Coordinates of C-alpha atoms in Angstrom, one line a residue:
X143 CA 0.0 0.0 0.0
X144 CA 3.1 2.2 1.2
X145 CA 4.8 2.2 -2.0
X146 CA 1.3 3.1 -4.3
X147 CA 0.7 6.3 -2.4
X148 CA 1.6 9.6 -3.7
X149 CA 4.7 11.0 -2.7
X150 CA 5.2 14.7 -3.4
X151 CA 4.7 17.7 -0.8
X152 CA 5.6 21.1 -1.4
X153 CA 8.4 22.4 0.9
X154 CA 8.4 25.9 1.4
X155 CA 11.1 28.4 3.3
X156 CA 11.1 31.9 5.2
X157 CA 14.8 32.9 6.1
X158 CA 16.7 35.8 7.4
X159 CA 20.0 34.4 7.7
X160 CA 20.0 31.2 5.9
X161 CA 19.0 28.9 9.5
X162 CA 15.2 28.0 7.8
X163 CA 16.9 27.4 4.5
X164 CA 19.5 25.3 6.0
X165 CA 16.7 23.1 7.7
X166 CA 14.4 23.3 4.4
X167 CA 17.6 21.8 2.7
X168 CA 17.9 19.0 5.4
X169 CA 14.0 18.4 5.4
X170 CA 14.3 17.9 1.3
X171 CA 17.6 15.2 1.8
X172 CA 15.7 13.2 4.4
X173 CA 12.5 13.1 2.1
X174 CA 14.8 11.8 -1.0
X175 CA 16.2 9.1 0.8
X176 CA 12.4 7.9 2.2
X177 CA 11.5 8.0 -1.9
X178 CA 9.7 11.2 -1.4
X179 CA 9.6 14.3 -3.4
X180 CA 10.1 17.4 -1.7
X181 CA 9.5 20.3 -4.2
X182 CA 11.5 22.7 -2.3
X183 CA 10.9 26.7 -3.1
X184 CA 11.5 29.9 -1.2
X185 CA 8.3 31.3 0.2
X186 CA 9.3 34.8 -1.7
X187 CA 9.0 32.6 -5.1
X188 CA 5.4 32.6 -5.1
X189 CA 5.9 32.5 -9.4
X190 CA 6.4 28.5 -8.9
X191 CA 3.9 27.6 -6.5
X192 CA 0.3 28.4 -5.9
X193 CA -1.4 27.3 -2.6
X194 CA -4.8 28.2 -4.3
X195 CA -4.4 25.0 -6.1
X196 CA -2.1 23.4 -3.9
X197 CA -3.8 19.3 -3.4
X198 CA -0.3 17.8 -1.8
X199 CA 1.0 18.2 1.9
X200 CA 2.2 21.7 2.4
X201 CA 5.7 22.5 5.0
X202 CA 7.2 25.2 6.0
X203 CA 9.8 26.3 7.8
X204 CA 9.7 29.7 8.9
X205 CA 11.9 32.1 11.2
X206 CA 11.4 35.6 12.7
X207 CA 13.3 38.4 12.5
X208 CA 13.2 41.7 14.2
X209 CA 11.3 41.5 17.2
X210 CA 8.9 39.9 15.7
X211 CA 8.5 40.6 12.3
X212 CA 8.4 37.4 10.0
X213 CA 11.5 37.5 7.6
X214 CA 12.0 39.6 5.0
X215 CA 11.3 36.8 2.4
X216 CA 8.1 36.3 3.5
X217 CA 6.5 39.8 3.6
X218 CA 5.1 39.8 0.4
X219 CA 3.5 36.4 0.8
X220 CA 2.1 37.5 4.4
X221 CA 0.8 40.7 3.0
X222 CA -0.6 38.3 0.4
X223 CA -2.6 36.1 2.7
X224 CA -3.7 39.0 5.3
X225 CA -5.8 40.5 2.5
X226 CA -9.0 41.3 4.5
X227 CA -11.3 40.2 1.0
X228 CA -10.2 36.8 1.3
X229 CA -13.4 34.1 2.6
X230 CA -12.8 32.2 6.0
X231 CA -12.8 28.7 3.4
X232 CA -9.5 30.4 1.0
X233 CA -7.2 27.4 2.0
X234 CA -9.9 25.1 3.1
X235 CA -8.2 22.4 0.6
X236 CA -4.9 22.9 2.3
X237 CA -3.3 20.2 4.1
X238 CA -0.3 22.3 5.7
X239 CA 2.5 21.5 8.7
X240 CA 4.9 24.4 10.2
X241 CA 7.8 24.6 12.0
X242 CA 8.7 27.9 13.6
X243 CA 11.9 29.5 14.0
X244 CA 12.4 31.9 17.2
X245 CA 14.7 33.0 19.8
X246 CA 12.7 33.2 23.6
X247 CA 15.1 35.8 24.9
X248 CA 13.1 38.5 22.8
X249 CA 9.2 39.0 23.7
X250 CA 7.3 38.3 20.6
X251 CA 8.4 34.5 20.2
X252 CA 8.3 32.7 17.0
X253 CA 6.0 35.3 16.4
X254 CA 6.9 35.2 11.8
X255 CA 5.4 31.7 12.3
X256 CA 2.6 32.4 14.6
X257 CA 1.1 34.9 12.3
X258 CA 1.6 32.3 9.3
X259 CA -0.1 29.9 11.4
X260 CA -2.8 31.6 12.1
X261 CA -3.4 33.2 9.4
X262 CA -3.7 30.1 7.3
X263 CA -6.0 28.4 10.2
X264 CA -8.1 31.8 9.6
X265 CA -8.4 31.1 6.0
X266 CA -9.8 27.6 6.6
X267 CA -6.3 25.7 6.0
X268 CA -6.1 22.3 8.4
X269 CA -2.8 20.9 10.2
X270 CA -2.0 17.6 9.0
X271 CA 1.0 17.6 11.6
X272 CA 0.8 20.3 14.9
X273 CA 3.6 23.0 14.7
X274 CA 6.7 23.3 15.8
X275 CA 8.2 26.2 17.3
X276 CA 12.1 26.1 17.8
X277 CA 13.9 28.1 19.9
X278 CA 17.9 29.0 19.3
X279 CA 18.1 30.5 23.2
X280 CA 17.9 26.7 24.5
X281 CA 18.9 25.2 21.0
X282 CA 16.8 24.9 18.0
X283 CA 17.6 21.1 17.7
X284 CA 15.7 20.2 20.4
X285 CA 12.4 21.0 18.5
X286 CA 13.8 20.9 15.0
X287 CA 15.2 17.4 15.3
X288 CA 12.3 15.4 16.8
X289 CA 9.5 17.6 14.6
X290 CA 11.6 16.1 11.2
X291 CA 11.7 12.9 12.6
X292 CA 7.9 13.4 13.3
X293 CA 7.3 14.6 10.1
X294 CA 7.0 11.2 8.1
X295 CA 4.5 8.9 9.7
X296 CA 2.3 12.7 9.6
X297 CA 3.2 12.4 5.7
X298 CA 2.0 9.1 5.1
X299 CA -0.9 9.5 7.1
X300 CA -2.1 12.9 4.9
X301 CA -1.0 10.8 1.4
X302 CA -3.2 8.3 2.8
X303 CA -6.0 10.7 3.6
X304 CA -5.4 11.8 0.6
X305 CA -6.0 9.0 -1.1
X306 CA -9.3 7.9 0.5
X307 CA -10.8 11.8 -0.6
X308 CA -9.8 10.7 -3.8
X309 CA -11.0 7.6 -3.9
X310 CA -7.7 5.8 -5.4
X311 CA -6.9 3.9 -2.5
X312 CA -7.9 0.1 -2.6
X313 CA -7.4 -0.3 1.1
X314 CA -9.4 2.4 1.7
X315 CA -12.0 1.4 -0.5
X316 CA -12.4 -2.0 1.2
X317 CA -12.7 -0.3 4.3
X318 CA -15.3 1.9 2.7
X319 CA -17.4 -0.9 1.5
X320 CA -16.5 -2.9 4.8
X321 CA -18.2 0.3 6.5
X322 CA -21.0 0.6 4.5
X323 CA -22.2 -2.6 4.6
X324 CA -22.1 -3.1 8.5
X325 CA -24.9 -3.1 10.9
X326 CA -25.6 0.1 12.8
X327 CA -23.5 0.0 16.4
X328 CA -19.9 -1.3 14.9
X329 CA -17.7 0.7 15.7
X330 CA -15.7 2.7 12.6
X331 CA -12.3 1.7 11.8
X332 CA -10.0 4.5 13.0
X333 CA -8.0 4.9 10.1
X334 CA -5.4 7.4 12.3
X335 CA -4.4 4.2 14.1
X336 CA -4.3 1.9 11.2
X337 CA -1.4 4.5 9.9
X338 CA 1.0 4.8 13.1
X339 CA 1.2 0.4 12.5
X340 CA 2.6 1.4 9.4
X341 CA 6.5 0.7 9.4
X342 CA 9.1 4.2 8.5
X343 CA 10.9 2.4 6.0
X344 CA 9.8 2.2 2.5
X345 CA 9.5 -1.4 0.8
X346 CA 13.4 -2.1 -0.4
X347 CA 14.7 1.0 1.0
X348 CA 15.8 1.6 4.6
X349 CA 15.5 5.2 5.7
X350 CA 19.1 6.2 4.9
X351 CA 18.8 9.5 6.9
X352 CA 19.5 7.4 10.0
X353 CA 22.1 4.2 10.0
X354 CA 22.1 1.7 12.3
X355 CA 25.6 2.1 13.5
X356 CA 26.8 -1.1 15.9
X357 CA 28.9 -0.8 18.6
X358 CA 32.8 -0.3 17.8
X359 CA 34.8 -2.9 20.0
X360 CA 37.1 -0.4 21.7
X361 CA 38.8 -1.4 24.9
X362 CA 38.7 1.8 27.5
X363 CA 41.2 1.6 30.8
X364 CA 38.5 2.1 32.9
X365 CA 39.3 4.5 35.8
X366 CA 37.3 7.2 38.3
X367 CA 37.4 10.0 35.9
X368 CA 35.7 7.8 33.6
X369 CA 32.4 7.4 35.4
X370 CA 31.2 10.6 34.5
X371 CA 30.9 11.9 30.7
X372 CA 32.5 14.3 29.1
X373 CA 33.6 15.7 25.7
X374 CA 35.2 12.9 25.1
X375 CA 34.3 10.3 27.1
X376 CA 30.7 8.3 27.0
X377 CA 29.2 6.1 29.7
X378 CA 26.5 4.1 29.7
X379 CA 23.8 4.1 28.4
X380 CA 24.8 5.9 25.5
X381 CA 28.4 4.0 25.0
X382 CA 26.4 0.4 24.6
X383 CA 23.8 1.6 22.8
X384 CA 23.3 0.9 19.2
X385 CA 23.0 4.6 17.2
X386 CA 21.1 6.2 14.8
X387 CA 23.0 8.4 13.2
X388 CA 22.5 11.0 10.5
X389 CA 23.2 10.2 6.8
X390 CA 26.6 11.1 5.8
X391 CA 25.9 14.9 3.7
X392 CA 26.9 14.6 0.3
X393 CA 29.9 16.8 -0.6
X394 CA 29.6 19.5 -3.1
X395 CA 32.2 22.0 -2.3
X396 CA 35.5 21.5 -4.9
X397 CA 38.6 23.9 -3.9
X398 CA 41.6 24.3 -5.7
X399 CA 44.7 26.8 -4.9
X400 CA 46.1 28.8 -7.5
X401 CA 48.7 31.5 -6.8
X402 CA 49.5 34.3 -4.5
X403 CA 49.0 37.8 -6.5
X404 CA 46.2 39.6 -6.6
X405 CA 44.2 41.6 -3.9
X406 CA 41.1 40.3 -1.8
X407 CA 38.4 42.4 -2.3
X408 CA 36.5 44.7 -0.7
X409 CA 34.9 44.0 2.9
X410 CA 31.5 46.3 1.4
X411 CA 32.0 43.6 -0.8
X412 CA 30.5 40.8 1.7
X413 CA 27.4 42.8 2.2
X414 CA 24.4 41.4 0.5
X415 CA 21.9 43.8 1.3
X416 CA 22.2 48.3 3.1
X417 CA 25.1 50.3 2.4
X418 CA 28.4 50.1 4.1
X419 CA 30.4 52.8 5.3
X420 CA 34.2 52.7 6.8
X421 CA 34.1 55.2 9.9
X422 CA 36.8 56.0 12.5
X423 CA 36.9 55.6 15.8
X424 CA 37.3 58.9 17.5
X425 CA 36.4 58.3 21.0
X426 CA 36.6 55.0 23.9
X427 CA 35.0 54.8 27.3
X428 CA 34.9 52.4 29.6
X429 CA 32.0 52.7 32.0
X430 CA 32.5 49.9 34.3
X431 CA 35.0 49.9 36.8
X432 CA 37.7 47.2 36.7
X433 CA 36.3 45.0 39.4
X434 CA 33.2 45.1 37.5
X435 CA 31.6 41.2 36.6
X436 CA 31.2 42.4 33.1
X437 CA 33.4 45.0 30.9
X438 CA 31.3 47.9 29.4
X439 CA 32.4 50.4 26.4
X440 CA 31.3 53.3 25.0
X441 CA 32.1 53.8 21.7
X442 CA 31.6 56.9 19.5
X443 CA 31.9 56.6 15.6
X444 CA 32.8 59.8 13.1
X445 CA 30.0 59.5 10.6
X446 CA 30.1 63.2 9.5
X447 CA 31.7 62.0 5.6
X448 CA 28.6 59.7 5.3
X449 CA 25.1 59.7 4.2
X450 CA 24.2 57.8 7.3
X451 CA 21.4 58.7 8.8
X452 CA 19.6 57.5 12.3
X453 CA 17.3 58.1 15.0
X454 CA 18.3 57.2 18.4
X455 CA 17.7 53.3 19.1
X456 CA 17.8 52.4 15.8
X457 CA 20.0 49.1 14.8
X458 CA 23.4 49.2 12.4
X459 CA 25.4 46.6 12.3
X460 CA 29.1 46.1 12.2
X461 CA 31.8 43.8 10.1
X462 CA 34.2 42.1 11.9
X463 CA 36.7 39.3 11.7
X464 CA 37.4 36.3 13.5
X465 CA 40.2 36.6 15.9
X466 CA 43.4 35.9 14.1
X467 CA 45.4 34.2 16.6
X468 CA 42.2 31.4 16.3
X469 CA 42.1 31.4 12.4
X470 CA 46.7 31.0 12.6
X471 CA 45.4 28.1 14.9
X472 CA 42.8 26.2 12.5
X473 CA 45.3 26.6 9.4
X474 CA 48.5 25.1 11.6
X475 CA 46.1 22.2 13.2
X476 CA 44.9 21.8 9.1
X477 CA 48.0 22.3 8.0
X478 CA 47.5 25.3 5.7
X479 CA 49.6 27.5 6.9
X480 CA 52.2 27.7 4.0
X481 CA 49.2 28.1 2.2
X482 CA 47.8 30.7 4.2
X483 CA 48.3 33.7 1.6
X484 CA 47.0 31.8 -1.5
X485 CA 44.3 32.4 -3.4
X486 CA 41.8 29.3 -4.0
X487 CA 38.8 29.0 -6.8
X488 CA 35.9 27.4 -5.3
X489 CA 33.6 25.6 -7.3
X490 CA 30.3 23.6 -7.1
X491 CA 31.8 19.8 -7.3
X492 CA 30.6 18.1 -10.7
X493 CA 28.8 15.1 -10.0
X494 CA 27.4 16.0 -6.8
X495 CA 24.6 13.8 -4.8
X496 CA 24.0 17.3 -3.2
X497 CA 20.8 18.7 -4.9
X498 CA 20.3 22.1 -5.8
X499 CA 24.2 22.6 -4.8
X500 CA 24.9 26.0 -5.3
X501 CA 28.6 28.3 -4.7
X502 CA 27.7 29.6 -1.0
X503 CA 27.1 33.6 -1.5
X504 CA 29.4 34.4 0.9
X505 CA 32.3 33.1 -0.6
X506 CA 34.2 35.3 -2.9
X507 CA 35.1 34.1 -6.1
X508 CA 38.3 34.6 -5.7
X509 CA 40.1 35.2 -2.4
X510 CA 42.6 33.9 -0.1
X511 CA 42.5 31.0 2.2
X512 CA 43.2 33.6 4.7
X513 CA 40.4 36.0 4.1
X514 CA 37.7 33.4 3.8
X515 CA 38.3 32.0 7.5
X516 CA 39.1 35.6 8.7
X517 CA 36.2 37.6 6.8
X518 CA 33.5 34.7 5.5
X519 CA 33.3 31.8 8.1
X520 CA 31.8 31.7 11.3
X521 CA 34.9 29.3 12.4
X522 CA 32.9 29.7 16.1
X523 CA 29.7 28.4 15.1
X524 CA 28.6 25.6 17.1
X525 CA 29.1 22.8 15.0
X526 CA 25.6 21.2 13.7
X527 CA 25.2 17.4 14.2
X528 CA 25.1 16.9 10.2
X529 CA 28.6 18.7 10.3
X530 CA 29.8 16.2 13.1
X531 CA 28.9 13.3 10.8
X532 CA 30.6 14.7 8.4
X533 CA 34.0 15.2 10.8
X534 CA 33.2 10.9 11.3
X535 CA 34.4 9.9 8.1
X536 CA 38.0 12.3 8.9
X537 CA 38.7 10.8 12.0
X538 CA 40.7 8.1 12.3
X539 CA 41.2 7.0 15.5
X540 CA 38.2 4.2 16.5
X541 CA 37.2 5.9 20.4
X542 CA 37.5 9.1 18.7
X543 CA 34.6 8.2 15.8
X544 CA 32.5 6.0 18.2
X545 CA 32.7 9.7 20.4
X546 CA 31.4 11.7 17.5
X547 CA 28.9 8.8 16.2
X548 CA 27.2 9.7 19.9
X549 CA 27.7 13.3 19.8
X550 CA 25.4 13.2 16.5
X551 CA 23.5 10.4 17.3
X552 CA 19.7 10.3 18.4
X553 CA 20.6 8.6 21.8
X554 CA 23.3 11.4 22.3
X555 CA 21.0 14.1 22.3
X556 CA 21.6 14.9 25.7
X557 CA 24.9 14.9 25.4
X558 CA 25.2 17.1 22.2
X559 CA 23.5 19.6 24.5
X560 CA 25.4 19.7 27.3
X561 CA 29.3 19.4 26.4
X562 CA 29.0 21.2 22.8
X563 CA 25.6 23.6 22.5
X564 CA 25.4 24.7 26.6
X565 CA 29.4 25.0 26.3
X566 CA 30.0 27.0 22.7
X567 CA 32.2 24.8 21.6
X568 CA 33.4 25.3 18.4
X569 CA 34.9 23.5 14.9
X570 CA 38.5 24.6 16.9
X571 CA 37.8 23.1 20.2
X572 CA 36.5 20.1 18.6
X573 CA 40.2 19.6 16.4
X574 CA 41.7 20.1 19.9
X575 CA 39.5 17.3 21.5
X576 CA 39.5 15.0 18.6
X577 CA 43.1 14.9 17.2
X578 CA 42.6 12.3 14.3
X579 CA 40.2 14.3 13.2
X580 CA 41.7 16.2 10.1
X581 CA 38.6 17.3 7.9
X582 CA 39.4 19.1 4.4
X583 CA 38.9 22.6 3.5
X584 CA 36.2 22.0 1.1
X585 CA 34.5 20.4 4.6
X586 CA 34.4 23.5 6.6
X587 CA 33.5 25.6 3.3
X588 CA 30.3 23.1 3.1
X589 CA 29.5 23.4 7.1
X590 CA 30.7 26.4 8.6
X591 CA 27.5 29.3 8.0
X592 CA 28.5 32.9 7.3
X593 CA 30.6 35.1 9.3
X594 CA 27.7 37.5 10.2
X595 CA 27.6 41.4 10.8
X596 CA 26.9 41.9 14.6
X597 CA 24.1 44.3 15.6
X598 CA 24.1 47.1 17.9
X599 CA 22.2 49.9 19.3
X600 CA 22.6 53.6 18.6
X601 CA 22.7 55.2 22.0
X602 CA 23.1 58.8 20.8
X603 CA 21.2 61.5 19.0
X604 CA 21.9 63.1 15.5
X605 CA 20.6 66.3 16.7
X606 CA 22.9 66.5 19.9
X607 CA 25.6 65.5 18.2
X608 CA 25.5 65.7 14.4
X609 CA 28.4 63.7 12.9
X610 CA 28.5 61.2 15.4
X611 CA 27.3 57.8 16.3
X612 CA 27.7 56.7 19.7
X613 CA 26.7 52.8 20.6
X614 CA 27.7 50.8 24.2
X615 CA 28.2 47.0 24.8
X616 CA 29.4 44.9 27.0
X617 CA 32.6 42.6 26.1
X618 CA 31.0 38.9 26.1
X619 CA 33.6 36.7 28.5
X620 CA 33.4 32.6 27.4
X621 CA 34.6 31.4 30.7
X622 CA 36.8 28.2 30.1
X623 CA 34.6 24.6 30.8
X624 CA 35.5 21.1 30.7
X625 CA 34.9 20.7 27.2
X626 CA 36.6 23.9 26.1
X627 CA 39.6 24.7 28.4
X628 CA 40.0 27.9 27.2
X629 CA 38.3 31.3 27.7
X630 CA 37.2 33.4 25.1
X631 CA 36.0 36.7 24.4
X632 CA 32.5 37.3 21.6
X633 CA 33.9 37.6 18.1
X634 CA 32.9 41.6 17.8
X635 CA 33.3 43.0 21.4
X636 CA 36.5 41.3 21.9
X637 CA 38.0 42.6 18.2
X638 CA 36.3 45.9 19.4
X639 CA 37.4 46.0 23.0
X640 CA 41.3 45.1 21.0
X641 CA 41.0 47.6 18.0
X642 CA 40.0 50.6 20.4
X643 CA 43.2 49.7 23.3
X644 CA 44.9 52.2 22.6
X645 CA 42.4 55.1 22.9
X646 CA 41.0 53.6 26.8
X647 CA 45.4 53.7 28.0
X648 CA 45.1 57.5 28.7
X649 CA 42.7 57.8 31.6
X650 CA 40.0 54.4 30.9
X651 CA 37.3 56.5 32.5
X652 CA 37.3 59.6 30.6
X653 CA 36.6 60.6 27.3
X654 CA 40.0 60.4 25.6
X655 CA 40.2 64.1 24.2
X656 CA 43.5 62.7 22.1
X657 CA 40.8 61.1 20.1
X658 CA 40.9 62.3 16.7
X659 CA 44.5 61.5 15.7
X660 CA 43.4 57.5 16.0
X661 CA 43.2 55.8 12.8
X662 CA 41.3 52.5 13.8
X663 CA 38.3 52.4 11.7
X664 CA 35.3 50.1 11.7

């Protein structure tokens, strides 16, 4: 029966920085290797798919931007569907499931996919799987990764239904007939429960998103430390069980050096979307004292050879690098460093399993190997499990891959969260912890998401001080852990906090009147 039933759904996607996209992408892989067809679009591409006439099983995956505005993607199909002339039965025929993107630490919650949501229940659209809303304060994993794995058996169960309203089903129509012909008082068949006896895997083909991995016969010295967990180290349950692991990502990345002339280009150049502006730093305060928990700055900005204009309170954001002594760190563990200074041509690999592989936008076509992890990756990013499966298949020592195998495992869920989400650890840490591991460049390319702007506040009025741009923040301290032995300052602040030194030496309380004759710029 399995086999006969329809298999597409339309997957549609909302994103702001590329997270919804990412999970869209993920959502469509799983779906190919189960033998269905996701027809994946982005939500702004309303020219290739039309809900009006949608009859498959709709999902979307949505995020929020703002504080609380759905992304920017979306606004002309939200605009769309809040026309006021639309009838309460618009989307009666749709058959829809949503997963919500948020972030709890801001007050309007997942609200781009609560007004999606409930705007489509308005219009007379039905769930055929209850929404998910993801937070990234706690970890969006924790809802994202049980809602896919969810999202299947809801699948079948809506092709099914589907089926029966279209009267193609033989199953169905045996239980129609079986219905029909019945005396009064027998209880219907419930068709919902007929559907969770059905089995995951499709006839022939085992669900290749999740592998069952056996145990690895490693001998461990057993000894006190190794009765808790760690990083590193597993205990039981988890090191007996038998995992399910993610499918192994197809590679698509293909890098090749070439020489070392040439010049990168231009940082303004990164920037997808506002102007950029390069504006020196003309004054540093700090306003905490130095037995204060947390180190705040004051930072005022000349602006007066710009057309930047702003209201007090509004948001700018500002390019920065990762910290070099970190990226002279990943090319030595890599061993790149020779290579450091050359430029490399990154292509889309021919022949990839990957599909709609694409050259990630925010990799120039032509740059060095040391601009792209100091300007284009997030080399701090908290490694995703689908990127620790990929690190699997470069590691060579045996307790070293069972370790990751957990890490990205279902039954290491816990696990994942508390030695590498709760403790930011990062691609660097994990080289550090896992020494076989030697991935390839293309790897990180493929896995490590965009080095993004940071966003700040404007704390200081145009009209007070015309010219100038004035915006505080604290310096965000990583404090070492277990399972990342070193501290760490936040990727802007602490470049910030460096870059503007100099100017704080003087007197760090007071505005530095010597100001003007620095030539840091951001």
């Amino acid at each position: 029966m399995c086999c006969d039933l329809k298999r597409r759904f339309l997957l549609l996607y909302a994103t702001q920085k590329g997270q919804a996209k990412a999970i869209a992408e993920e959502i469509r892989e799983q779906a190919g290797a189960r033998g269905l067809e996701a027809d994946m679009h982005c939500i702004s591409e309303m020219d290739k798919y039309n809900l009006e006439t949608e009859k498959d099983p709709v999902v979307i995956v949505i995020s929020t931007t703002g504080t609380g505005d759905p992304p920017d993607t979306a606004r002309k199909f939200v605009k769309k569907i809040q026309d006021t002339t639309l009838p309460p039965d618009h989307f009666a025929h749709l058959q829809y499931g949503l997963l919500g993107l948020g972030d709890s630490e801001y007050t309007f919650f997942c609200n781009g996919g609560k007004t999606v949501d409930r705007r489509l229940q308005e219009l007379g659209a039905q769930h055929f799987y209850d929404t998910g809303l993801a937070d990234d304060c706690v970890g969006l994993e924790l809802v994202v990764d049980p809602w896919i794995d969810g999202l299947w058996l809801a699948l079948k169960e809506a092709f099914l239904l589907q089926k029966e309203k279209e009267g193609m089903s033989n199953v169905v129509d045996a239980v129609s007939s079986a219905l029909s012909a019945a005396p009064h008082g027998v209880p219907e068949l419930n068709l919902s429960s007929e559907v969770q006896n059905l089995k995951l895997e499709d006839e022939g083909v085992r669900s290749s998103d999740v592998l069952s991995q056996k145990l690895v016969d490693i001998s461990l010295v057993a000894s006190a430390r190794d009765t808790e967990p760690s990083l590193v180290h597993s205990v039981p349950p988890v090191s007996q069980s038998t995992l399910n692991i993610p499918a192994l990502p197809p590679e698509y990345i293909e890098v090749r050096f070439q020489d070392t002339h040439g010049e990168n280009p231009h940082l303004s150049s990164l920037i997808s979307e506002g102007k950029t502006f390069e504006v020196p730093v003309t004054k540093a305060v700090q306003l905490t004292r130095e037995d204060a928990i947390k180190t705040a700055l004051l930072l005022e900005l000349d602006i007066a050879d710009t057309v930047f204009d702003y209201q007090p309170g509004d948001a700018f954001c500002v390019i920065c690098p990762n910290n070099i002594n970190e990226v002279e760190e990943l090319l030595q563990i890599l061993g790149l460093s020779e290579k450091a200074e050359y430029f490399i041509c990154v292509k889309v690999k021919q022949g990839t399993k990957k599909k709609g592989a694409a050259h990630p936008q925010h990799i120039p076509e032509r740059s060095t190997l040391k601009f792209i992890l100091t300007w284009c990756l997030e080399i701090r990013a908290i490694p995703k499990k689908a990127f620790l499966r990929a690190l699997v298949e470069c590691t060579s020592d045996a307790g070293e891959k069972r370790r990751l195998q957990e890490l990205c495992s279902r039954q290491g869920a816990s696990d994942y969260t508390r030695f590498i989400r709760d403790c930011n650890v990062c691609l660097l840490d994990l080289l550090h912890a896992f020494p076989s591991c030697k991935p390839s460049l293309n790897l990180l390319i493929e896995h490590l998401p965009k080095l993004q702007a940071r966003s700040y506040s404007v704390s200081s009025s145009n009209l007070y001080q015309p010219g100038k741009l004035c915006f505080v923040f604290n310096i965000v301290e990583f404090p070492a852990c277990p399972a990342r032995p070193v501290s760490r300052k936040g990727v802007c602040t602490g470049w910030l906090a460096e870059l503007v030194a100099p100017l704080l030496q003087p007197n760090k309380n007071t505005l530095n009147t010597g100001g003007s004759s620095s030539t840091e710029k951001v």
